[in-house]
mmCIF file of C-alpha atoms in Angstrom:
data_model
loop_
_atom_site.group_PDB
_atom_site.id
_atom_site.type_symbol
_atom_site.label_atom_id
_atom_site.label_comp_id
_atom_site.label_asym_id
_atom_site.label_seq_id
_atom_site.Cartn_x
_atom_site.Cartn_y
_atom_site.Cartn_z
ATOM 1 C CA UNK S 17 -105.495 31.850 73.086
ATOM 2 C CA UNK S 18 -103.979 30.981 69.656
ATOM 3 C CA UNK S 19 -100.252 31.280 70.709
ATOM 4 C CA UNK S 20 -98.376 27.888 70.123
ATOM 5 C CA UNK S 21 -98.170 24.832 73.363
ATOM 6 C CA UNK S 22 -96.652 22.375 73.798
ATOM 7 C CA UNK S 23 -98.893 20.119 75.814
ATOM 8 C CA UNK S 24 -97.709 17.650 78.373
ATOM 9 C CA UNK S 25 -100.726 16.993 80.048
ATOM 10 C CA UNK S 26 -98.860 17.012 83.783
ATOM 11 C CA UNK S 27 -101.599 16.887 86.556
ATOM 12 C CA UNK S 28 -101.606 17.156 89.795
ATOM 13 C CA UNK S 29 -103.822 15.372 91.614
ATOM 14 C CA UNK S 30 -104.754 16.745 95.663
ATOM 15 C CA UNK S 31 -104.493 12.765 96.605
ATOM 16 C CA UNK S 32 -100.968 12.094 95.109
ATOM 17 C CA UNK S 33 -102.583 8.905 93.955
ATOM 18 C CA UNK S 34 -102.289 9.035 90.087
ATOM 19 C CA UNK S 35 -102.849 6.230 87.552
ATOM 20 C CA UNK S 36 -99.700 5.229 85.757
ATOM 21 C CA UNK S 37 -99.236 5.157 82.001
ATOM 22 C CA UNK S 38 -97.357 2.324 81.159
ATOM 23 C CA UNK S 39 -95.057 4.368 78.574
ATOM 24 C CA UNK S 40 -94.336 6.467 81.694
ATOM 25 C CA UNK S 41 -91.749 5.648 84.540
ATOM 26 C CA UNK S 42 -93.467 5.580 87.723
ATOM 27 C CA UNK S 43 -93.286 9.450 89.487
ATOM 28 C CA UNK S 44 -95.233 10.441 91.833
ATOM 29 C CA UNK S 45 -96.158 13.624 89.900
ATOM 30 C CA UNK S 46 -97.087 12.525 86.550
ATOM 31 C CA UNK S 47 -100.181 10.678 85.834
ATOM 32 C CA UNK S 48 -100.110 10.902 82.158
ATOM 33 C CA UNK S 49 -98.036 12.549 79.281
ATOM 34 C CA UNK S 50 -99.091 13.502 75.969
ATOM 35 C CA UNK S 51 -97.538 15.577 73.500
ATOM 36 C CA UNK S 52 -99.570 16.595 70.901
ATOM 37 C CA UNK S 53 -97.992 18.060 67.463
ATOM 38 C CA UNK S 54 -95.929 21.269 68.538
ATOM 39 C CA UNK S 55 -97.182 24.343 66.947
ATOM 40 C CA UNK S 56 -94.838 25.847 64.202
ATOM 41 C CA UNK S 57 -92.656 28.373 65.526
ATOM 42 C CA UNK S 58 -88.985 29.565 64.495
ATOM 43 C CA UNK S 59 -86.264 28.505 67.083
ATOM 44 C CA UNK S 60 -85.101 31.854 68.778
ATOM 45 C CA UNK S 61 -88.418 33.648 68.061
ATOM 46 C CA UNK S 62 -90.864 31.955 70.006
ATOM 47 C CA UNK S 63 -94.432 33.304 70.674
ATOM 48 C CA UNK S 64 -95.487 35.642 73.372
ATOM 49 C CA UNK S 65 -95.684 38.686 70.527
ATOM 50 C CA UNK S 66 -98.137 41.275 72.260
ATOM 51 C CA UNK S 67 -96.380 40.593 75.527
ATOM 52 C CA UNK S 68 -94.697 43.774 77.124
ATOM 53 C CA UNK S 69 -91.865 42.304 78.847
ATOM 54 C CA UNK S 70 -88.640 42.260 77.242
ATOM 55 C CA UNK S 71 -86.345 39.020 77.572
ATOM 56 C CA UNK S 72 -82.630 39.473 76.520
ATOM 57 C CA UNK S 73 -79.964 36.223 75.826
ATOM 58 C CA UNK S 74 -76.693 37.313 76.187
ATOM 59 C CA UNK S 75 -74.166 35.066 73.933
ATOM 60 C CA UNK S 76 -72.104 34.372 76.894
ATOM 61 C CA UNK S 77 -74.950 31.777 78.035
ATOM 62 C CA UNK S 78 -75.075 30.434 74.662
ATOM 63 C CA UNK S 79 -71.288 29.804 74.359
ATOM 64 C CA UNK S 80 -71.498 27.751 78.318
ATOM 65 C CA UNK S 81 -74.399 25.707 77.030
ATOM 66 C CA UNK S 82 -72.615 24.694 73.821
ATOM 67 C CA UNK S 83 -69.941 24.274 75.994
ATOM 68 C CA UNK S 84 -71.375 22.390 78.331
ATOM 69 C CA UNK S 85 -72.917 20.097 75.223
ATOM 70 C CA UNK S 86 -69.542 19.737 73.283
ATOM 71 C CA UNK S 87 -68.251 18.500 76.346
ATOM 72 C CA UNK S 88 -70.075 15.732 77.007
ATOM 73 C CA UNK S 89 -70.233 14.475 73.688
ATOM 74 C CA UNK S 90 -66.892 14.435 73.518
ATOM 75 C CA UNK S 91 -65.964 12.501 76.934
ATOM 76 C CA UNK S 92 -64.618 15.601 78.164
ATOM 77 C CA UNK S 93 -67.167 15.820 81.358
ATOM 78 C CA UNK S 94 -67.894 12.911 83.784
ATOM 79 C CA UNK S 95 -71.321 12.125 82.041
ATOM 80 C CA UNK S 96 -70.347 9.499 79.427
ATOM 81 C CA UNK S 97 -71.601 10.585 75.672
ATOM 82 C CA UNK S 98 -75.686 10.893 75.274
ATOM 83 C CA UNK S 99 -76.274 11.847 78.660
ATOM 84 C CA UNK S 100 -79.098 14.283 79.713
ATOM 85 C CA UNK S 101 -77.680 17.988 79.349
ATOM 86 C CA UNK S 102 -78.826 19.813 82.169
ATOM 87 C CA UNK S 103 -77.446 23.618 83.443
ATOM 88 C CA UNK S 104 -78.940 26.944 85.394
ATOM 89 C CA UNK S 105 -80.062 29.864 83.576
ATOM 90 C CA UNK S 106 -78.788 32.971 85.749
ATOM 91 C CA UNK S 107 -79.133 36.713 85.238
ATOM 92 C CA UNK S 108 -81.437 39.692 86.457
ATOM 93 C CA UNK S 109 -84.787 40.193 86.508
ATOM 94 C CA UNK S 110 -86.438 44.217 87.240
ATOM 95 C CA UNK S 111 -89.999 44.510 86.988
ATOM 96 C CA UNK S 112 -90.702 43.343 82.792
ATOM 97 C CA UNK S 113 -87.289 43.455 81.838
ATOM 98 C CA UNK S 114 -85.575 39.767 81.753
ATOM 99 C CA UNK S 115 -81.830 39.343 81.067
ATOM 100 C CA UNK S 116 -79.933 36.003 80.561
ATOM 101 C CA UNK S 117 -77.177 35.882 80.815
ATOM 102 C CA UNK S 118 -75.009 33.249 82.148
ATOM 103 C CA UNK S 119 -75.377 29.536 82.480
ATOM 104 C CA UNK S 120 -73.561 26.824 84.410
ATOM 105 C CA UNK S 121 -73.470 23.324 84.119
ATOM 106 C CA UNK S 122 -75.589 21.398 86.805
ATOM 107 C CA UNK S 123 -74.827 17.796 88.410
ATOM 108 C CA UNK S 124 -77.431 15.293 89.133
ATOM 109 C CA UNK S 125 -77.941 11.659 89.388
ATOM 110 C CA UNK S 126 -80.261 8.959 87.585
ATOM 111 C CA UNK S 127 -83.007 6.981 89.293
ATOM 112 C CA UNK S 128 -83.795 3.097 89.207
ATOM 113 C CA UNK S 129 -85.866 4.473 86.312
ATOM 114 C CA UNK S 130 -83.171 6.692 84.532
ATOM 115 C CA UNK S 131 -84.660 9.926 85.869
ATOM 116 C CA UNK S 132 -82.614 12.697 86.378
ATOM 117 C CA UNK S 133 -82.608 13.271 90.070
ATOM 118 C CA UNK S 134 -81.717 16.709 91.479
ATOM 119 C CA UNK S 135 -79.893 17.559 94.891
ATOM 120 C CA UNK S 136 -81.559 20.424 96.120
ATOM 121 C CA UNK S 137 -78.621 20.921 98.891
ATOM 122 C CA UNK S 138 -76.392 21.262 95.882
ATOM 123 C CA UNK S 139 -78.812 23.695 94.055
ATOM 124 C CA UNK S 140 -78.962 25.634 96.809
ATOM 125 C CA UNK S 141 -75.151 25.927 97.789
ATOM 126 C CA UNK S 142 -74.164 26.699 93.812
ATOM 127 C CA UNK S 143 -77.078 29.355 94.027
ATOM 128 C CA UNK S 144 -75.662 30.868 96.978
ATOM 129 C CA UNK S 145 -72.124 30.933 96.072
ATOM 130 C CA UNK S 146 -73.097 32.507 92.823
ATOM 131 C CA UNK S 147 -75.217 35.234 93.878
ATOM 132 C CA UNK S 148 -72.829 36.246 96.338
ATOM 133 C CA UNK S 149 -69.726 36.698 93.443
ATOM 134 C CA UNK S 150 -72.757 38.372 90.816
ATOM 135 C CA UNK S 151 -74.350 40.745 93.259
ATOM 136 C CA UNK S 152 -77.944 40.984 91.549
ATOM 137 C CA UNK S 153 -78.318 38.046 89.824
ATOM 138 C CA UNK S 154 -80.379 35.384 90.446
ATOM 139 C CA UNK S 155 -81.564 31.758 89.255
ATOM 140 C CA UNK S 156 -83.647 32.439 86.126
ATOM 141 C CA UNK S 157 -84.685 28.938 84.678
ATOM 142 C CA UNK S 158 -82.833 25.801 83.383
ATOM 143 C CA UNK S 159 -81.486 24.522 80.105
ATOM 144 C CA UNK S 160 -81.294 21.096 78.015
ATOM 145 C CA UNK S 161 -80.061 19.884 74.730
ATOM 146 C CA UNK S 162 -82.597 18.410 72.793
ATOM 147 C CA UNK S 163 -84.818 18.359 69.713
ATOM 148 C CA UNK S 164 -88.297 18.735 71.258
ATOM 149 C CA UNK S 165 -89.502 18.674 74.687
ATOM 150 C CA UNK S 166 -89.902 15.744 76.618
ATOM 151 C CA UNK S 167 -91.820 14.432 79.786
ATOM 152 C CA UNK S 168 -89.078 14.200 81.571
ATOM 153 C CA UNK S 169 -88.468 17.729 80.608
ATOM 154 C CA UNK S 170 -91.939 18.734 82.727
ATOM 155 C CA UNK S 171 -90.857 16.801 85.528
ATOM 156 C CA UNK S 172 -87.679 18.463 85.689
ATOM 157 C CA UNK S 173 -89.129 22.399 84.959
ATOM 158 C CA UNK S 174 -91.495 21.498 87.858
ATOM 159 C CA UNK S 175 -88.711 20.426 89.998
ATOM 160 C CA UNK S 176 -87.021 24.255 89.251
ATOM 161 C CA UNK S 177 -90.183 26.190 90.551
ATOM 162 C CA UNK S 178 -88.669 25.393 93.991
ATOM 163 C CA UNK S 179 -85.987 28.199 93.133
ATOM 164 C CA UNK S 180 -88.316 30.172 91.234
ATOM 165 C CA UNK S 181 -91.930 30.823 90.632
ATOM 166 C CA UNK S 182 -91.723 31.328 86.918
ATOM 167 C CA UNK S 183 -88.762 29.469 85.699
ATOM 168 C CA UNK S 184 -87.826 29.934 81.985
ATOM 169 C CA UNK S 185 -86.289 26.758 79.939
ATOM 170 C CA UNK S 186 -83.893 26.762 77.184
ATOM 171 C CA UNK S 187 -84.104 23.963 74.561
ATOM 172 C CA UNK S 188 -80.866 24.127 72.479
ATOM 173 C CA UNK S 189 -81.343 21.616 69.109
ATOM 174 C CA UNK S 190 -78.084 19.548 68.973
ATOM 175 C CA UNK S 191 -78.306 19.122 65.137
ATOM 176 C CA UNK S 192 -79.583 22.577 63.851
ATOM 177 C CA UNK S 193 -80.786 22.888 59.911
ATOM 178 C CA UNK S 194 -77.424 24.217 57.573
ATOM 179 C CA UNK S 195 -79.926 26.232 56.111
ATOM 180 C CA UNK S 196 -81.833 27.448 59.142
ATOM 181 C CA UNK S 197 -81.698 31.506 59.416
ATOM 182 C CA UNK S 198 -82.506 31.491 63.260
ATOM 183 C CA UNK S 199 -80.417 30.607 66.244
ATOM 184 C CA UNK S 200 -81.509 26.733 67.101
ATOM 185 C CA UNK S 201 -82.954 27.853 70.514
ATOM 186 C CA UNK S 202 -86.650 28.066 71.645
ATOM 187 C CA UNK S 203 -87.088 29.800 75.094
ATOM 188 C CA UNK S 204 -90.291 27.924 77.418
ATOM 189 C CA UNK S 205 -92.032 29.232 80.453
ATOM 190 C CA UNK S 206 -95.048 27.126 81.705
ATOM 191 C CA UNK S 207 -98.582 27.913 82.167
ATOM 192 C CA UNK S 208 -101.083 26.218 84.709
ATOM 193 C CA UNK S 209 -104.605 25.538 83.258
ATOM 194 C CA UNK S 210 -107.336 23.940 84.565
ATOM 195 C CA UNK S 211 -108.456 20.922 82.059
ATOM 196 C CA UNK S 212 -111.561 18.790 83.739
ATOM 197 C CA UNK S 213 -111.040 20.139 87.350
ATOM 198 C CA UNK S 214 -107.637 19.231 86.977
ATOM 199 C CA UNK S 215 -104.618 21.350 86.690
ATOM 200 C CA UNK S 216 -102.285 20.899 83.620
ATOM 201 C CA UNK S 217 -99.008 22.246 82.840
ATOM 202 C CA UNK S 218 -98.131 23.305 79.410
ATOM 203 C CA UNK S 219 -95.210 24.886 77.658
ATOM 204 C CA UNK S 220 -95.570 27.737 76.168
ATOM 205 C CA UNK S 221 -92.368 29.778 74.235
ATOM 206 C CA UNK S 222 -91.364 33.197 74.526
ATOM 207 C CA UNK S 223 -90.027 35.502 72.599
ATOM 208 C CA UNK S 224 -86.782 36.492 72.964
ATOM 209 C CA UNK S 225 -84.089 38.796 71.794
ATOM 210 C CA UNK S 226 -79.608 38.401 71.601
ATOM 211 C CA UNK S 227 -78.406 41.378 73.671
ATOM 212 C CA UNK S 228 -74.403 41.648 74.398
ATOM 213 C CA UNK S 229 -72.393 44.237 76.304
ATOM 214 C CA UNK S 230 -69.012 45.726 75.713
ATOM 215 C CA UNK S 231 -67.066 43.209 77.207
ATOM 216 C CA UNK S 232 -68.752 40.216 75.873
ATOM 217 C CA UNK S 233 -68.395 41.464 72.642
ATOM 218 C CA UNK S 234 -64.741 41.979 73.186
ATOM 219 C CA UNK S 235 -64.395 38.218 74.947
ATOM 220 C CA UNK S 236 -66.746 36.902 71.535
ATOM 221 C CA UNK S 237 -64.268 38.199 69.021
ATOM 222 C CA UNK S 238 -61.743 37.213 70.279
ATOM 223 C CA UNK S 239 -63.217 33.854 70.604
ATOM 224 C CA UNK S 240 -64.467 33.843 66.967
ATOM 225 C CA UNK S 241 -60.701 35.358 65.199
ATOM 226 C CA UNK S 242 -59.142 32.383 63.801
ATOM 227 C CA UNK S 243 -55.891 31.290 65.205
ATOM 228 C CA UNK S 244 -52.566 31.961 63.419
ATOM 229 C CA UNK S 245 -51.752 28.447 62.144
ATOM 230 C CA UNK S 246 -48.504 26.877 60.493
ATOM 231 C CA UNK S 247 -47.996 28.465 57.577
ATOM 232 C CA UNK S 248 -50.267 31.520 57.401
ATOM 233 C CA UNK S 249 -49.207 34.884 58.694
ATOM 234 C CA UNK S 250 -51.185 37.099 60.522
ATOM 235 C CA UNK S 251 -51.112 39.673 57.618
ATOM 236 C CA UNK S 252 -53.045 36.666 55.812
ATOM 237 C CA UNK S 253 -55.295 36.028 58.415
ATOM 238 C CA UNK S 254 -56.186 40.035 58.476
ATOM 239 C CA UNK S 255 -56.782 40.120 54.358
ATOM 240 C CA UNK S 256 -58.992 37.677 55.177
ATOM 241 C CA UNK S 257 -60.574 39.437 57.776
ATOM 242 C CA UNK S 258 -61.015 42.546 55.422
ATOM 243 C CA UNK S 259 -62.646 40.504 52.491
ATOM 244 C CA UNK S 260 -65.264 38.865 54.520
ATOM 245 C CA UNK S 261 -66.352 42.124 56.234
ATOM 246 C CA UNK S 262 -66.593 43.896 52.232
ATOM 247 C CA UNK S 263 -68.417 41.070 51.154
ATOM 248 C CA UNK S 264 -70.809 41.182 53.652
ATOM 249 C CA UNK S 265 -70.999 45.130 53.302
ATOM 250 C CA UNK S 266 -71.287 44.929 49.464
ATOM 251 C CA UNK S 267 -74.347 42.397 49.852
ATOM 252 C CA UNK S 268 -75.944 44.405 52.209
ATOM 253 C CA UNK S 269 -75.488 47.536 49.944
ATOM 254 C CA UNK S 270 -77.110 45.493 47.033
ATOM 255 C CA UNK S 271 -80.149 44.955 49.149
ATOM 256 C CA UNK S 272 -81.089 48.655 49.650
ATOM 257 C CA UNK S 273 -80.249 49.321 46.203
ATOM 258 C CA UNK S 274 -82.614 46.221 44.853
ATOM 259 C CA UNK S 275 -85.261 48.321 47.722
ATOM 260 C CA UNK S 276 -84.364 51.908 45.844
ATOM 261 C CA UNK S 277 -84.918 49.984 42.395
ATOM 262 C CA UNK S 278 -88.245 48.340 42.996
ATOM 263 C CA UNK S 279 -89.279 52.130 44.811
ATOM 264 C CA UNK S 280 -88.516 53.771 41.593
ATOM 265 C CA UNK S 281 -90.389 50.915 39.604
ATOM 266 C CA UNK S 282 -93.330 51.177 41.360
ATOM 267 C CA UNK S 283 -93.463 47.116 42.314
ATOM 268 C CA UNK S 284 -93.254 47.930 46.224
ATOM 269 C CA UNK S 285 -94.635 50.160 48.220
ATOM 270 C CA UNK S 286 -92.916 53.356 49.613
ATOM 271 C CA UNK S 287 -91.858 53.323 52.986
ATOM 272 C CA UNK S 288 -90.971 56.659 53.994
ATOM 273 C CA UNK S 289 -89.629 55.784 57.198
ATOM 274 C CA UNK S 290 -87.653 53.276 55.458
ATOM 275 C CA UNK S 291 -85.796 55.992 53.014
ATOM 276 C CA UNK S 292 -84.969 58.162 56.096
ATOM 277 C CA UNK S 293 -83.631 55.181 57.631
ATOM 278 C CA UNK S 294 -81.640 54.951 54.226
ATOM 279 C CA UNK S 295 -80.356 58.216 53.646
ATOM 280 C CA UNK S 296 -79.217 58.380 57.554
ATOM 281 C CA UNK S 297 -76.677 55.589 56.276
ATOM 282 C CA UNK S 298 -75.822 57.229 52.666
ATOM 283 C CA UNK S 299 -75.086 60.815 54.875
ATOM 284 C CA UNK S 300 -72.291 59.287 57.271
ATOM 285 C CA UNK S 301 -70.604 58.320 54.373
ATOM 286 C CA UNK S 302 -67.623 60.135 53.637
ATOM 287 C CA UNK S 303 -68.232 63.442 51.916
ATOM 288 C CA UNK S 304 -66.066 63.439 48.759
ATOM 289 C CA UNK S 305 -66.613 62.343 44.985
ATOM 290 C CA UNK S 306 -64.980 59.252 43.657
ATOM 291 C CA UNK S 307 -61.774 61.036 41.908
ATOM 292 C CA UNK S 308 -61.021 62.841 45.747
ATOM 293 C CA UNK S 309 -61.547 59.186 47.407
ATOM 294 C CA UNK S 310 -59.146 57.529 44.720
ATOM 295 C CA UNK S 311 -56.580 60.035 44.987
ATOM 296 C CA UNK S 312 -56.129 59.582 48.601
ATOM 297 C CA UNK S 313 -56.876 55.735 48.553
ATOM 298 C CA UNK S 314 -53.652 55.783 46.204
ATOM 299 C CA UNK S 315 -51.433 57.955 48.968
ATOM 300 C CA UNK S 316 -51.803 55.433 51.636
ATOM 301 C CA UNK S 317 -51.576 53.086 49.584
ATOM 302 C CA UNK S 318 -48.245 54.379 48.212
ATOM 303 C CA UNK S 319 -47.433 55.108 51.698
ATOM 304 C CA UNK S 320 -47.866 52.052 53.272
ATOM 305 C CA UNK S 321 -45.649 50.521 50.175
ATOM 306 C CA UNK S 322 -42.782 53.221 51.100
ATOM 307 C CA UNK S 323 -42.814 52.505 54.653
ATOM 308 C CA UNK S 324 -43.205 48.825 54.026
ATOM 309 C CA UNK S 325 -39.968 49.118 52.173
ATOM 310 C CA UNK S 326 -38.254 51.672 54.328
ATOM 311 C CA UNK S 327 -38.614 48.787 56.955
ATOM 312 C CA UNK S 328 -37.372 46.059 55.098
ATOM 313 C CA UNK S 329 -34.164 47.700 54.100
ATOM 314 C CA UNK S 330 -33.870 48.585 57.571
ATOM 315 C CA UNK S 331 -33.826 45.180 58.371
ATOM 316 C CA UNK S 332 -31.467 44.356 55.763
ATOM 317 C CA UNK S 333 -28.723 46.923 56.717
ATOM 318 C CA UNK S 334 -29.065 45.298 60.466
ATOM 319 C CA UNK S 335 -28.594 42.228 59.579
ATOM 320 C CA UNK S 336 -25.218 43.303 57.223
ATOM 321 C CA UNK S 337 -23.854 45.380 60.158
ATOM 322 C CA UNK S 338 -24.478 42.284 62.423
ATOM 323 C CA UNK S 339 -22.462 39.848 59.996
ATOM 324 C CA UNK S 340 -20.110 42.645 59.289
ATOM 325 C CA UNK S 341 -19.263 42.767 63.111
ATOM 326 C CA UNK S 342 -18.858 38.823 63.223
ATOM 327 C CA UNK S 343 -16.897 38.402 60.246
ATOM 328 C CA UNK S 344 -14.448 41.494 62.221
ATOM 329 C CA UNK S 345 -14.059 39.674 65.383
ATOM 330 C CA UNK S 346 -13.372 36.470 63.458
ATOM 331 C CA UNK S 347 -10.678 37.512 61.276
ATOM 332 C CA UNK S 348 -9.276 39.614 64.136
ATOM 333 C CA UNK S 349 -8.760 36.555 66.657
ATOM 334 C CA UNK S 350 -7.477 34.696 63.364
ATOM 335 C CA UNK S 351 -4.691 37.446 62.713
ATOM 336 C CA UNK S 352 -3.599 37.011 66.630
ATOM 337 C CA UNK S 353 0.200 35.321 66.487
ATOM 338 C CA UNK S 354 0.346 32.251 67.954
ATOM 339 C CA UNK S 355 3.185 30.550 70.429
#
């Protein structure tokens, strides 16, 4: 098997007698931990590629674990700063298909040792109350905050296969790459292997792809729209709004025609699924030549100017008729004799 591990050599032993490592805390599960170079793969890609089940993360999980993260960093939860970020993974799971998407902050305590320790009583009472608010969900793995996985990590996924057979883990990088072109997230599930008549636990990732509904993306623009702010109007803030979306259109527009260019040079290819793909887009365009489409860009654009104006005078003549009315009154009870 070629796809990439992370190795973390957990064994379990039928005696429950293992010999400590003395860079390990003492557990009465681990016997040894090594973590051998991780294999390169892209966060939010993972391995898994001739796999037939389908695994969807919904943004809505990825907005509680940041969240969840942001909070703690900033002394906003009752973890002090640095401390272990630990959640639930929740969604549905039918037959292949696999669908993340919500996650919730979980509470635990540290050991003499500075393990996390895990109530199950408490696991078990969140799980209940939330499957019985999200009819069909259930408890699909755990998540941390980290920048490669850990021992303690192992300990911890082992801990979750009390809730579930397969549990999936979520390993968010706190400090992603500026440059990075991938979401900072690697998706785990772990695989039992039998190493010298012993059986060891590895991590292997999965691939995954974002899925989002109609009311998440609603709820994730919203979120994203930058707030009106002293000083700029909301006519500003949509301008703004327009720009970005035709910059991003015209650079995606110069990609296919670069891809048209190269065709008709003969330095790629042709890709004939690739053109239909390409003239499906170039046919919902509108159907008119560029003197029809600047003719009746300049109407409403005229007529947005006319109305624009028609309201302001409007307003003007209001407020004239509203001094006008004032000034009346006062130079009415200002004429009134006096005794």
């Amino acid at each position: 098997d070629d796809s990439p591990r992370v190795s973390l050599g957990l064994l379990w032993s039928p005696a429950w007698s293992p010999t400590w490592s003395p860079a390990v805390p003492h557990h009465p599960l681990l016997t040894s931990v090594t973590i051998p170079a991780m294999a390169s793969s892209e966060p939010g890609t993972g391995g898994d590629p001739e796999s037939n089940r389908k695994i969807s993360l919904h943004p809505l999980a990825i907005v509680a674990v940041s969240d969840h993260c942001t909070g703690i960093q900033t002394g906003a939860s009752t973890k002090p700063p640095g401390s272990k970020v630990l959640g639930i993974l929740w969604g549905k799971q039918q037959g292949l298909q696999v669908s993340i998407t919500d996650a919730v902050e979980l509470a635990y305590e540290l050991d003499a040792q500075g393990m996390p320790v895990i109530d199950p009583e408490a696991v078990n009472q969140q799980k209940s109350l939330y499957m019985e608010v999200y009819k069909g969900h259930e408890m699909l793995g755990w998540y941390s905050v980290g920048e490669e996985v850990t021992p303690v990590d192992g300990l911890i996924q082992q801990e979750f296969t009390k809730y579930n057979e397969s549990p999936f883990f979520l390993l968010v990088q706190p400090v992603p790459d500026p440059e990075a072109k991938q979401l900072p997230l690697t998706l785990y599930e772990s695989q039992w292997t039998q190493v010298n008549e012993e059986m060891k636990m590895t991590f292997v990732p999965c691939s995954f792809q974002l899925d989002t509904t109609q009311a998440e993306r609603i709820t994730m623009e919203a979120v994203s729209k930058a707030s009106t702010t002293a000083g700029v109007s909301s006519m500003d803030l949509h301008v703004q709004e327009l720009s970005s979306s035709l910059r991003s259109l015209a650079s995606r527009t110069q990609i296919l025609v670069s891809y048209l260019k190269a065709i008709a040079d003969q330095q790629v290819p042709v890709d004939h699924k690739l053109l239909r793909e390409i003239a499906s887009v170039c046919n919902q365009l509108p159907a008119a030549d560029a003197q029809e489409l600047q003719g009746a860009f300049l109407s409403d654009f005229n007529d947005t100017l006319l109305i624009n104006h028609l309201a302001l005078i409007t307003k003007s003549s209001n407020s004239v008729s509203e001094l006008s009315t004032k000034f009346s009154a006062f130079s009415t009870t200002s004429a009134l004799p006096r005794f």
